[in-house]
Every structure is written in structure tokens, then in C-alpha cells.
PDB file of C-alpha atoms in Angstrom:
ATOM      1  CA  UNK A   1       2.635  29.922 129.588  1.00 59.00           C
ATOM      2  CA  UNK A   2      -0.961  28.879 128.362  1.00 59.00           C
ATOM      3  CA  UNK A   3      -0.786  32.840 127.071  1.00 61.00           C
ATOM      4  CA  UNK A   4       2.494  31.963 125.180  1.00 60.00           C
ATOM      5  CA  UNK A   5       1.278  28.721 123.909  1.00 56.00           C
ATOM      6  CA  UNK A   6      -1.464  30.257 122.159  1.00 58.00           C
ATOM      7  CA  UNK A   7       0.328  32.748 120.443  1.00 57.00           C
ATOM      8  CA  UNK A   8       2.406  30.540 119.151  1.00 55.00           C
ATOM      9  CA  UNK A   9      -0.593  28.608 117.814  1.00 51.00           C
ATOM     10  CA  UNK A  10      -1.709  31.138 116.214  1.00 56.00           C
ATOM     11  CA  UNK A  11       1.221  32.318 114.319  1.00 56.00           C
ATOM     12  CA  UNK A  12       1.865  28.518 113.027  1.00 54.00           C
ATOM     13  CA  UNK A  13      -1.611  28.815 111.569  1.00 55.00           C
ATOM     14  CA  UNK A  14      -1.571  31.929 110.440  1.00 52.00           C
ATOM     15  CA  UNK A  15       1.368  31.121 108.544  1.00 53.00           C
ATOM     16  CA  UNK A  16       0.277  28.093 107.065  1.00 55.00           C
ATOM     17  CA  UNK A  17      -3.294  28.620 105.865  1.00 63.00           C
ATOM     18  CA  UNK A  18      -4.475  30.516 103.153  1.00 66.00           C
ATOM     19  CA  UNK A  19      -0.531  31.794 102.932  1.00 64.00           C
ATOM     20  CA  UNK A  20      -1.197  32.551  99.153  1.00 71.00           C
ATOM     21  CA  UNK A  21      -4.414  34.851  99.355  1.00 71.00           C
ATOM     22  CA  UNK A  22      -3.258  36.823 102.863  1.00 68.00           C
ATOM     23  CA  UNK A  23      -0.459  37.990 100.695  1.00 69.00           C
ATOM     24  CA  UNK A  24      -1.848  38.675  97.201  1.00 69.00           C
ATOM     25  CA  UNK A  25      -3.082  42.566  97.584  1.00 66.00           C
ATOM     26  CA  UNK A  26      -6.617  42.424  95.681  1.00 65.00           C
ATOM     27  CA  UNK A  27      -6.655  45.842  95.058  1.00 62.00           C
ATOM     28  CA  UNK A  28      -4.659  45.769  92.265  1.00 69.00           C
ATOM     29  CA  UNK A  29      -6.771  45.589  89.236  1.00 71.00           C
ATOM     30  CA  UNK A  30      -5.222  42.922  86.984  1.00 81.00           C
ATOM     31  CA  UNK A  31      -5.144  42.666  83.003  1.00 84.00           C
ATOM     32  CA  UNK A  32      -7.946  39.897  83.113  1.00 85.00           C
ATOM     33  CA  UNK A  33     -10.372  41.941  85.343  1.00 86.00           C
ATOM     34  CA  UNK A  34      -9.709  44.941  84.036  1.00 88.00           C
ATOM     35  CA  UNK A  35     -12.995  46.905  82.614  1.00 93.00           C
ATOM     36  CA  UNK A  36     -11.650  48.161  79.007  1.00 95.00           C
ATOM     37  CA  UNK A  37     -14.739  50.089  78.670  1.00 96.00           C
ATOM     38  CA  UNK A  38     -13.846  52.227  81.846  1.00 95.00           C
ATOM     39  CA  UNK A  39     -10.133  52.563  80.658  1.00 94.00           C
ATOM     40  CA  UNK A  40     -11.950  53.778  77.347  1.00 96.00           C
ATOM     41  CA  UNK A  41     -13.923  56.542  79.465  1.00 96.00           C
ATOM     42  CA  UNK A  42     -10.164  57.512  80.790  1.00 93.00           C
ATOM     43  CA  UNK A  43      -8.520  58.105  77.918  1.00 93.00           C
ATOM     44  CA  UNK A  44     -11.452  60.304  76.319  1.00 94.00           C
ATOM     45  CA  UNK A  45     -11.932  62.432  79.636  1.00 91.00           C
ATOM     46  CA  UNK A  46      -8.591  62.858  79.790  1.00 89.00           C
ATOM     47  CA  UNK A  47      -8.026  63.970  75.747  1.00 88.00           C
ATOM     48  CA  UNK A  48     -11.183  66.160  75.498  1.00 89.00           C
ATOM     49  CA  UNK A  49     -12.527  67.356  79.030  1.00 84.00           C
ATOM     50  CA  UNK A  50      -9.250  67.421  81.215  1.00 78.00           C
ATOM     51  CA  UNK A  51      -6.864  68.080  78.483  1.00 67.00           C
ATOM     52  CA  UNK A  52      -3.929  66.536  79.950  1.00 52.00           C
ATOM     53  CA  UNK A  53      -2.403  65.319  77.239  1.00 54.00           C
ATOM     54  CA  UNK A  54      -1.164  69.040  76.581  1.00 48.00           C
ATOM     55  CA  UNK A  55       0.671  68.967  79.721  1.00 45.00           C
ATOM     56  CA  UNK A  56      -1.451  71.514  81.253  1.00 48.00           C
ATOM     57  CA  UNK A  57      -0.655  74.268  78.525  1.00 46.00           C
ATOM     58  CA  UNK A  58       3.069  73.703  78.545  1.00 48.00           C
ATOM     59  CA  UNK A  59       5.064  71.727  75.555  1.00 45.00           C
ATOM     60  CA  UNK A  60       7.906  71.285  78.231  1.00 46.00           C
ATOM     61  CA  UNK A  61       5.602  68.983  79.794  1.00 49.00           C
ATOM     62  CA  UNK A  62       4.740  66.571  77.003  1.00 48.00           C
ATOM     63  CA  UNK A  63       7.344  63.444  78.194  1.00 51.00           C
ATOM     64  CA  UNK A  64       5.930  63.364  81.639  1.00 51.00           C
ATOM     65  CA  UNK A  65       7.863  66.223  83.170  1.00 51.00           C
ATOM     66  CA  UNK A  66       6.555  69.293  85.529  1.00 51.00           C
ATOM     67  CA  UNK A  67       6.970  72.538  85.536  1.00 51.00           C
ATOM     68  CA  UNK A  68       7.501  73.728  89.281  1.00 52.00           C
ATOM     69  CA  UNK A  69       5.151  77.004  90.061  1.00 53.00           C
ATOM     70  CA  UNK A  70       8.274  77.942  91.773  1.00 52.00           C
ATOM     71  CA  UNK A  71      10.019  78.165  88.459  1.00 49.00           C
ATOM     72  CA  UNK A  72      12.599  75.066  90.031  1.00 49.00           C
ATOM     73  CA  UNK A  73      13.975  73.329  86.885  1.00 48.00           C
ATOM     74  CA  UNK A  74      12.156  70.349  85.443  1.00 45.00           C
ATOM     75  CA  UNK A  75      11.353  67.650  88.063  1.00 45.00           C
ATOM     76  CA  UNK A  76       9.732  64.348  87.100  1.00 45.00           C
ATOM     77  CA  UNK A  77       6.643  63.248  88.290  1.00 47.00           C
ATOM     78  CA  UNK A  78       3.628  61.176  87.797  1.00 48.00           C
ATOM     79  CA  UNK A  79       3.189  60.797  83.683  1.00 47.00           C
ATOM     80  CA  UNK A  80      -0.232  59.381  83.944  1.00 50.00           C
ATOM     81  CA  UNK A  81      -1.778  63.010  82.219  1.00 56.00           C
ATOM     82  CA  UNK A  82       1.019  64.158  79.807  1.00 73.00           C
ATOM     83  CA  UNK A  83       0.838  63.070  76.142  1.00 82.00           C
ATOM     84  CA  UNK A  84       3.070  59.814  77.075  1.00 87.00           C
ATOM     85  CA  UNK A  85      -0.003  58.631  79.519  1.00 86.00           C
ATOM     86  CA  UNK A  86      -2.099  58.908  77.501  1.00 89.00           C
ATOM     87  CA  UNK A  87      -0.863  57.285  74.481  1.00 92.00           C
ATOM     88  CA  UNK A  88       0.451  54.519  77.345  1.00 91.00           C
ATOM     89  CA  UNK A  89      -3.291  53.403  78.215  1.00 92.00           C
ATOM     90  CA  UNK A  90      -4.297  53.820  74.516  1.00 95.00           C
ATOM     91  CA  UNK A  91      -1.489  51.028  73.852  1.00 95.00           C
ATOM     92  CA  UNK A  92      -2.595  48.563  76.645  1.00 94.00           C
ATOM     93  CA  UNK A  93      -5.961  49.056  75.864  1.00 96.00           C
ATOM     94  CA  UNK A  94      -5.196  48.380  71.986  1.00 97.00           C
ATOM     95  CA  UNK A  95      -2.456  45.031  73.800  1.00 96.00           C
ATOM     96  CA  UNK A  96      -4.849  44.214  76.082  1.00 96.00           C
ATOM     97  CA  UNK A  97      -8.280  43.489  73.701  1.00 97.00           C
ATOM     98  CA  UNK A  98      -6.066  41.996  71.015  1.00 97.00           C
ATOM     99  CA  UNK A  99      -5.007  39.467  73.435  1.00 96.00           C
ATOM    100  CA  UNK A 100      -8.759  39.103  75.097  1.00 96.00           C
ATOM    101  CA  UNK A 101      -9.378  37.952  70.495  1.00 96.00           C
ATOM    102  CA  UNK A 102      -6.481  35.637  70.472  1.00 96.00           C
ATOM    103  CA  UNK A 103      -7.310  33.977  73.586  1.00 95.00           C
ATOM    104  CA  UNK A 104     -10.638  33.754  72.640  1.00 95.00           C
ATOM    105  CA  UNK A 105     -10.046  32.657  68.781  1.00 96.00           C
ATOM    106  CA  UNK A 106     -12.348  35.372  67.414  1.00 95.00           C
ATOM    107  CA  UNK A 107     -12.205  38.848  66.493  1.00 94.00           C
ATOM    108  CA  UNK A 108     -15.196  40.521  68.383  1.00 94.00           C
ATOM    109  CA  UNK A 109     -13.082  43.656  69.802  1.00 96.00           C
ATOM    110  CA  UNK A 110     -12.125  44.387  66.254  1.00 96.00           C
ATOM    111  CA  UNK A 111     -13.606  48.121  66.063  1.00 97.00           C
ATOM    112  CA  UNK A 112     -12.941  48.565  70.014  1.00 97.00           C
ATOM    113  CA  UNK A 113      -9.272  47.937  68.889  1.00 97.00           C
ATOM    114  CA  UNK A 114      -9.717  50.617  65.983  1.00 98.00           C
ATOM    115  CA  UNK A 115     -11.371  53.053  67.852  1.00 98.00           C
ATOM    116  CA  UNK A 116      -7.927  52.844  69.984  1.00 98.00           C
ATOM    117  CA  UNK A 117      -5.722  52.885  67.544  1.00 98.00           C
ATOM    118  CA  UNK A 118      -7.366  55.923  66.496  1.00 98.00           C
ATOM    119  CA  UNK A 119      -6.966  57.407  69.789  1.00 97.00           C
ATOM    120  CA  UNK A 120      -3.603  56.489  69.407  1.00 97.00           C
ATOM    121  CA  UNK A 121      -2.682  58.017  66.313  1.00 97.00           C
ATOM    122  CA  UNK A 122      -4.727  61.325  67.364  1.00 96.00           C
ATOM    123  CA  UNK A 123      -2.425  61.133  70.284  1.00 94.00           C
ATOM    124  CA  UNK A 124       0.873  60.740  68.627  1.00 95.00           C
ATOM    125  CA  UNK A 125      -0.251  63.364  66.056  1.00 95.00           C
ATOM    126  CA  UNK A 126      -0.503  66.163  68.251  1.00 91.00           C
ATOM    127  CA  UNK A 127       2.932  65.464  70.115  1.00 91.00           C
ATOM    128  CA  UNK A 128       5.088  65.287  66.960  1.00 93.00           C
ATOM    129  CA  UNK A 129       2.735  68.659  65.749  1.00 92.00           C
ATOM    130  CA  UNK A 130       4.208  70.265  68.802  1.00 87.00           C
ATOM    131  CA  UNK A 131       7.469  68.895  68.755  1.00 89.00           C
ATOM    132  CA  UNK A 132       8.863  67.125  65.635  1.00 93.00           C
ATOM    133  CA  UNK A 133      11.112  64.169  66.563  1.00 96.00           C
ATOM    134  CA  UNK A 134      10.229  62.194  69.344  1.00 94.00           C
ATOM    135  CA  UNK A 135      10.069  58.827  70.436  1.00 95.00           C
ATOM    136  CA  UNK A 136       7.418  56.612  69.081  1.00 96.00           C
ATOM    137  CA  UNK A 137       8.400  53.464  67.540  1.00 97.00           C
ATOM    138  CA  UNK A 138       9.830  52.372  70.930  1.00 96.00           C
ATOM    139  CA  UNK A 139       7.968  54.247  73.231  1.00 94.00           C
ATOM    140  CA  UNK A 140       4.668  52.642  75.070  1.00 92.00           C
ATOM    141  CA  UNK A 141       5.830  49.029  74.625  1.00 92.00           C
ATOM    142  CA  UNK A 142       5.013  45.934  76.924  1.00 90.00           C
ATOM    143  CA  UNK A 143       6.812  46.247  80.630  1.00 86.00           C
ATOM    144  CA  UNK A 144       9.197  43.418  79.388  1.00 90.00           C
ATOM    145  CA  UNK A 145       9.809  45.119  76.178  1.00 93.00           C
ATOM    146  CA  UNK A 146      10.783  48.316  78.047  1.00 90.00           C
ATOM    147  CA  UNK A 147      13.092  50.382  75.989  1.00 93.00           C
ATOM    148  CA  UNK A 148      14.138  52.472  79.130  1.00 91.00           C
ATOM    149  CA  UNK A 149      15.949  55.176  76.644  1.00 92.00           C
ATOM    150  CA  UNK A 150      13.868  55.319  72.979  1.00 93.00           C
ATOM    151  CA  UNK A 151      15.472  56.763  69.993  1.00 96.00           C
ATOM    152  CA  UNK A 152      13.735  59.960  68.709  1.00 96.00           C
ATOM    153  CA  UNK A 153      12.288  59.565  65.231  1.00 97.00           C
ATOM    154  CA  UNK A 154      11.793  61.802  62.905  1.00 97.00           C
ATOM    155  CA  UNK A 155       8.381  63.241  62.107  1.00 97.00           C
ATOM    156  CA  UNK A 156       8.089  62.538  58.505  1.00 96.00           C
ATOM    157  CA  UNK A 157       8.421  58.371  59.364  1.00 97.00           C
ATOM    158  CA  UNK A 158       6.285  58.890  62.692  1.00 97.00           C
ATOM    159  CA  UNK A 159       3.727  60.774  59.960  1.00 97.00           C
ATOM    160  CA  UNK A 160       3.918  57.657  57.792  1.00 97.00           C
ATOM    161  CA  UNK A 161       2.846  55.458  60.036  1.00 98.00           C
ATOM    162  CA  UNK A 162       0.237  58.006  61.488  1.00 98.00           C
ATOM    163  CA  UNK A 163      -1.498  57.831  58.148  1.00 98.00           C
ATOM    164  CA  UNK A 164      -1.306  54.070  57.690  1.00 97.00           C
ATOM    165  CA  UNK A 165      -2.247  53.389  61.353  1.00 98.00           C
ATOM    166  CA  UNK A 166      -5.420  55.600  60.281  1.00 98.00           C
ATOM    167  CA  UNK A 167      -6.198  54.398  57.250  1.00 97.00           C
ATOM    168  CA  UNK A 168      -6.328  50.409  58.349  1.00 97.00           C
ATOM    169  CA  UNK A 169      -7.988  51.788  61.659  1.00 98.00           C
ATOM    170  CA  UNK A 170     -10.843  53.045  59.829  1.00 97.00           C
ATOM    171  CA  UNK A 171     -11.166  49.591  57.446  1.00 96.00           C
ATOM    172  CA  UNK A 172     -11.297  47.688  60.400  1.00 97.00           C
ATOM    173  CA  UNK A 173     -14.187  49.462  61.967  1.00 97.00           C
ATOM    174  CA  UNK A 174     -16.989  47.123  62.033  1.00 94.00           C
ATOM    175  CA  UNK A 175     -20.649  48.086  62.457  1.00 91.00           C
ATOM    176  CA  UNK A 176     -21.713  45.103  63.441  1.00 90.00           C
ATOM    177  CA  UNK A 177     -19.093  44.631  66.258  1.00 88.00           C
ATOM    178  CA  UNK A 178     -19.258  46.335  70.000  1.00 85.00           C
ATOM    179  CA  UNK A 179     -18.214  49.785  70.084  1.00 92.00           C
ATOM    180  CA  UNK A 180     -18.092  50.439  74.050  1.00 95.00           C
ATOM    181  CA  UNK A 181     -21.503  51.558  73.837  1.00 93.00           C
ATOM    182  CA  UNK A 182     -22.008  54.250  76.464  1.00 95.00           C
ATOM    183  CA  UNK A 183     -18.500  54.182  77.741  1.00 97.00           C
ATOM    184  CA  UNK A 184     -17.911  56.400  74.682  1.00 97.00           C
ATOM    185  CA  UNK A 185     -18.355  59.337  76.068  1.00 95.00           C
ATOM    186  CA  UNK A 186     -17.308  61.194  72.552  1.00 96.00           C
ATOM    187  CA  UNK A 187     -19.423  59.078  70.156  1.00 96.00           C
ATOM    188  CA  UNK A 188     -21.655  57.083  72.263  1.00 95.00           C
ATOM    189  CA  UNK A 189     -20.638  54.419  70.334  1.00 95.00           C
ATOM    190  CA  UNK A 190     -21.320  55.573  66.853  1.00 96.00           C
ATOM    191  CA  UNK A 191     -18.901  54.002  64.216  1.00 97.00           C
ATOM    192  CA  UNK A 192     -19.896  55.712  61.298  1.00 96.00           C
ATOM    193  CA  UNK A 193     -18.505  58.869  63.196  1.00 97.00           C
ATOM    194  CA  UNK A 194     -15.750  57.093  64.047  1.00 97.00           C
ATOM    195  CA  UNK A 195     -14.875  56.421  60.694  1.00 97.00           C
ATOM    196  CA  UNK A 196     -15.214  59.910  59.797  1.00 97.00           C
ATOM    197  CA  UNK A 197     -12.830  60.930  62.587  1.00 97.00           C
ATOM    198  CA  UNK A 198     -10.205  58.680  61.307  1.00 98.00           C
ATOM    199  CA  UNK A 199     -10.740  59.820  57.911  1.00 97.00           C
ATOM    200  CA  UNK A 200     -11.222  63.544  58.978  1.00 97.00           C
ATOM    201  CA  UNK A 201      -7.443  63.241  61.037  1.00 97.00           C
ATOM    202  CA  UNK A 202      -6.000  61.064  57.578  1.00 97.00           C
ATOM    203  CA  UNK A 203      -6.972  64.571  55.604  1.00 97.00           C
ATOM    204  CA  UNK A 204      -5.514  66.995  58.142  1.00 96.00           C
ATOM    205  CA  UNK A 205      -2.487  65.208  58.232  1.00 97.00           C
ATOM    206  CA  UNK A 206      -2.457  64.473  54.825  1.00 97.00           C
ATOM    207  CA  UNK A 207      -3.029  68.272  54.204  1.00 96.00           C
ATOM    208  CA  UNK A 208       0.127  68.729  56.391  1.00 95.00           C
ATOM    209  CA  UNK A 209       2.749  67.150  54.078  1.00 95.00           C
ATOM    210  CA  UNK A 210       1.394  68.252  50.918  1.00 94.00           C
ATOM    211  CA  UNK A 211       4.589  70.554  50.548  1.00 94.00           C
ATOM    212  CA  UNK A 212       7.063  67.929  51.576  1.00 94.00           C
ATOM    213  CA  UNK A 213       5.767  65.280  50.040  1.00 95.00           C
ATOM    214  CA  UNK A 214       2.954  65.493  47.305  1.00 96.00           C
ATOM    215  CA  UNK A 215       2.476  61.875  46.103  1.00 96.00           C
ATOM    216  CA  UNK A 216       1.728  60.906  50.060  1.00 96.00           C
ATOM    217  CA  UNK A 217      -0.265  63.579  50.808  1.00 96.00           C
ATOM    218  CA  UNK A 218      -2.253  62.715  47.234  1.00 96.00           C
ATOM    219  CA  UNK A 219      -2.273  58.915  47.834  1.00 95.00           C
ATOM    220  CA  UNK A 220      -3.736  59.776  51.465  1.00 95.00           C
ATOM    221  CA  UNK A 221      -6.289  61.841  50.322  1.00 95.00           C
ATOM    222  CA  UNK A 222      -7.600  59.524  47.283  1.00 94.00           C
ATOM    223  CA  UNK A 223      -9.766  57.748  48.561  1.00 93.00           C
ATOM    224  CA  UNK A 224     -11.647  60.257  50.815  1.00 94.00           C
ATOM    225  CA  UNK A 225     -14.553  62.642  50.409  1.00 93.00           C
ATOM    226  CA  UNK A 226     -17.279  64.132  51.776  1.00 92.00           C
ATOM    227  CA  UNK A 227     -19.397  61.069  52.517  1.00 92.00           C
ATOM    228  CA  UNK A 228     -16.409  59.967  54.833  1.00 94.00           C
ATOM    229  CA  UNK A 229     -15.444  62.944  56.263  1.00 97.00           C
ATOM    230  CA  UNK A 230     -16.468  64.754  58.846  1.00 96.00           C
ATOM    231  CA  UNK A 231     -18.890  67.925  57.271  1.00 95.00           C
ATOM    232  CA  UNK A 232     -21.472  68.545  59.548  1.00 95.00           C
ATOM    233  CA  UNK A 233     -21.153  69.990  63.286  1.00 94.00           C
ATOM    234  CA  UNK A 234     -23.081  66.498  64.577  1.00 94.00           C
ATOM    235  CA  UNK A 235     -20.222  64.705  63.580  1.00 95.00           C
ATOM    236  CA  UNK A 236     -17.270  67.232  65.332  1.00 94.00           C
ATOM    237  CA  UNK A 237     -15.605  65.557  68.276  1.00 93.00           C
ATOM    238  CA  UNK A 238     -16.193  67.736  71.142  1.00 89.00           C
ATOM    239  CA  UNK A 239     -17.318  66.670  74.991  1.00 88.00           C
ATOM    240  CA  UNK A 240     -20.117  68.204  76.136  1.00 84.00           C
ATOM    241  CA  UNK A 241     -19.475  69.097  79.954  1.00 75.00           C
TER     242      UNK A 241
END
């Protein structure tokens, strides 16, 4: 009885105190803990040193789907490496500082939000290089924005936006703002060669639609030369590992 009692002392309190933090998991890192300078680190090790944004050397991989060794058709799995992971982080990293600024009332993650939207664009570039249409305008949005089947859209408009998303990424670069410092593990931080990467990926793509569409690719290329572009190995965006 006295045995009985007890427990049932114990579950009474147990279920009554502290009910709200013995079920709230705290592993789970949240949007207001969340280091953006380690999500940074991510995203770069991923593009340049791990390279699985590629989908391990396969195109077939690019939306987040695997290609079984055992030559099994296409089975999903988890899409935090392919090209859609990626450019996923980039966007809640881009989301995430934006609304750090407008809580806040300032702007002092200004050219950590360009250097992402940098990212971005160098993300989405490569996909639509390797496979035209695809979904971009409503791909990566917030969880309750979730477009659960995006439209495809065609290169030349994802291209457009490409080269504006560039071009104001590179204005808004701001020397005298933080630049993740050391979490940049491409730059280390350096926005002058950030600007010249943006500028560098404006020409390329620029370059690109010359054919199609001359008076773009001219407008786009305007405004560059070689004092904002990259010239000089120093400036190349490369990992050392």
C-alpha cells in the first residue's frame, strides 16, 4: 500500500510540475538560437569541399533523388546535399537574418544577407546550367508557404532574375558591415572578393545569353570591368583542403 501510495505521488507530481519543459525536446536548434555563421560554414563545405550540390556526379540527382548502386529506379531520400539543400539553407539563412534586421530595426546583416543571396544565385545557376527548366520561383519557400508541387520555369526568366539577384547582391555588400568573419571558409570574410564573385558570376552568365538575348547580356555586362572582376588567382573561389 505505502509502495502504491508513493507511486502515485509521484506520477501526480511528475505530471504537474515543470509539465512544459519535460516535454519541449531541447535538442532541436530553433530559428532564434540558431548560429548563422555555422549554417554559413555548411553551405560553403558543402558547395566547394563536399560537392553535394552536384548530386554526387549524377544530374538525376539534382531534386533530392538517389541513384541506387543496385541500379533500383529512383528512390527518394534525404535532400539535405543535392542542389535543392543547398539552395534550401541558403534561403533560411537569407529569411532568417532579414528577420534577425527587422526585429531589430537596423540593417547590420546587410552584406551577410548578400553574401547569401549570392550563394543562392551561384546555386540556382548551376542547376538550370544542367537542366534548363526547373522550379525556382516557388521552390525553397517558408514551411507555411510550402508549394508541395512547384511549376517549372523556364531558364531564360530563372536567368533574369539570376542576374538581377546578382547585381543588387553585390550593391548591397557593405564593407563596413559583418561578413561572418572566419566562418567564411571561402573568403575569410573579404567583401571586396565577394563583390568580385558576384560580378565575376553576373559576366559568365551574362556571357551565356549573349546569343539569345544581346541587349541583356550588354546591359549586364555595362557596368563591369576589370577592377570588379575577378582577374587574379587570389581572388578565384576555391577551398583549400
Amino acid at each position: 500500500r505505502v509502495a502504491g501510495l508513493a507511486l502515485i505521488l509521484m506520477m501526480v507530481s511528475a505530471s504537474t510540475d515543470h509539465y512544459e519543459e519535460l516535454n519541449t525536446r531541447h535538442d532541436l536548434v530553433t530559428e532564434d538560437v540558431l548560429d548563422t555563421d555555422l549554417l554559413l560554414t555548411w553551405v560553403l563545405h558543402t558547395k566547394w569541399v563536399y560537392s553535394g550540390e552536384t548530386g554526387g556526379g549524377t544530374t538525376g540527382n539534382y531534386p533530392g533523388l538517389a541513384v541506387s548502386n543496385s541500379n533500383r529506379p529512383f528512390q527518394v531520400q534525404n535532400a539535405s546535399y543535392g542542389s535543392y539543400g543547398v539552395a534550401r539553407n541558403v534561403v533560411d539563412l537569407i529569411r532568417i537574418l532579414e528577420k534577425r534586421d527587422a526585429e531589430a530595426g537596423n540593417n547590420d546583416n546587410a552584406t551577410e544577407i548578400a553574401i547569401a543571396r549570392i550563394l543562392k544565385a551561384h546555386t540556382f545557376s548551376r542547376m538550370t546550367d544542367r537542366v534548363g527548366d526547373c522550379p525556382y520561383f516557388e521552390s525553397c519557400l517558408p514551411q507555411e508557404e510550402v508549394v508541395y508541387a512547384p511549376k517549372y520555369d523556364t531558364q531564360e526568366s530563372i536567368y533574369k532574375d539570376l542576374l538581377k539577384e546578382l547585381r543588387e547582391a553585390a550593391a548591397q555588400l557593405d564593407d563596413n558591415k559583418d561578413a561572418y568573419g572566419s566562418a567564411d571558409i571561402l573568403y575569410g570574410g573579404d567583401v571586396a572578393k565577394w563583390r568580385k564573385f558576384a560580378n565575376s558570376l553576373r559576366l559568365r552568365l551574362a556571357l551565356r545569353v549573349r546569343y539569345v538575348d544581346p541587349a541583356l547580356a550588354t546591359q549586364e555586362m555595362s557596368d563591369l570591368n576589370e577592377s570588379n572582376l575577378i582577374t587574379s588567382a587570389e581572388d578565384i573561389a576555391y577551398i583549400m583542403t
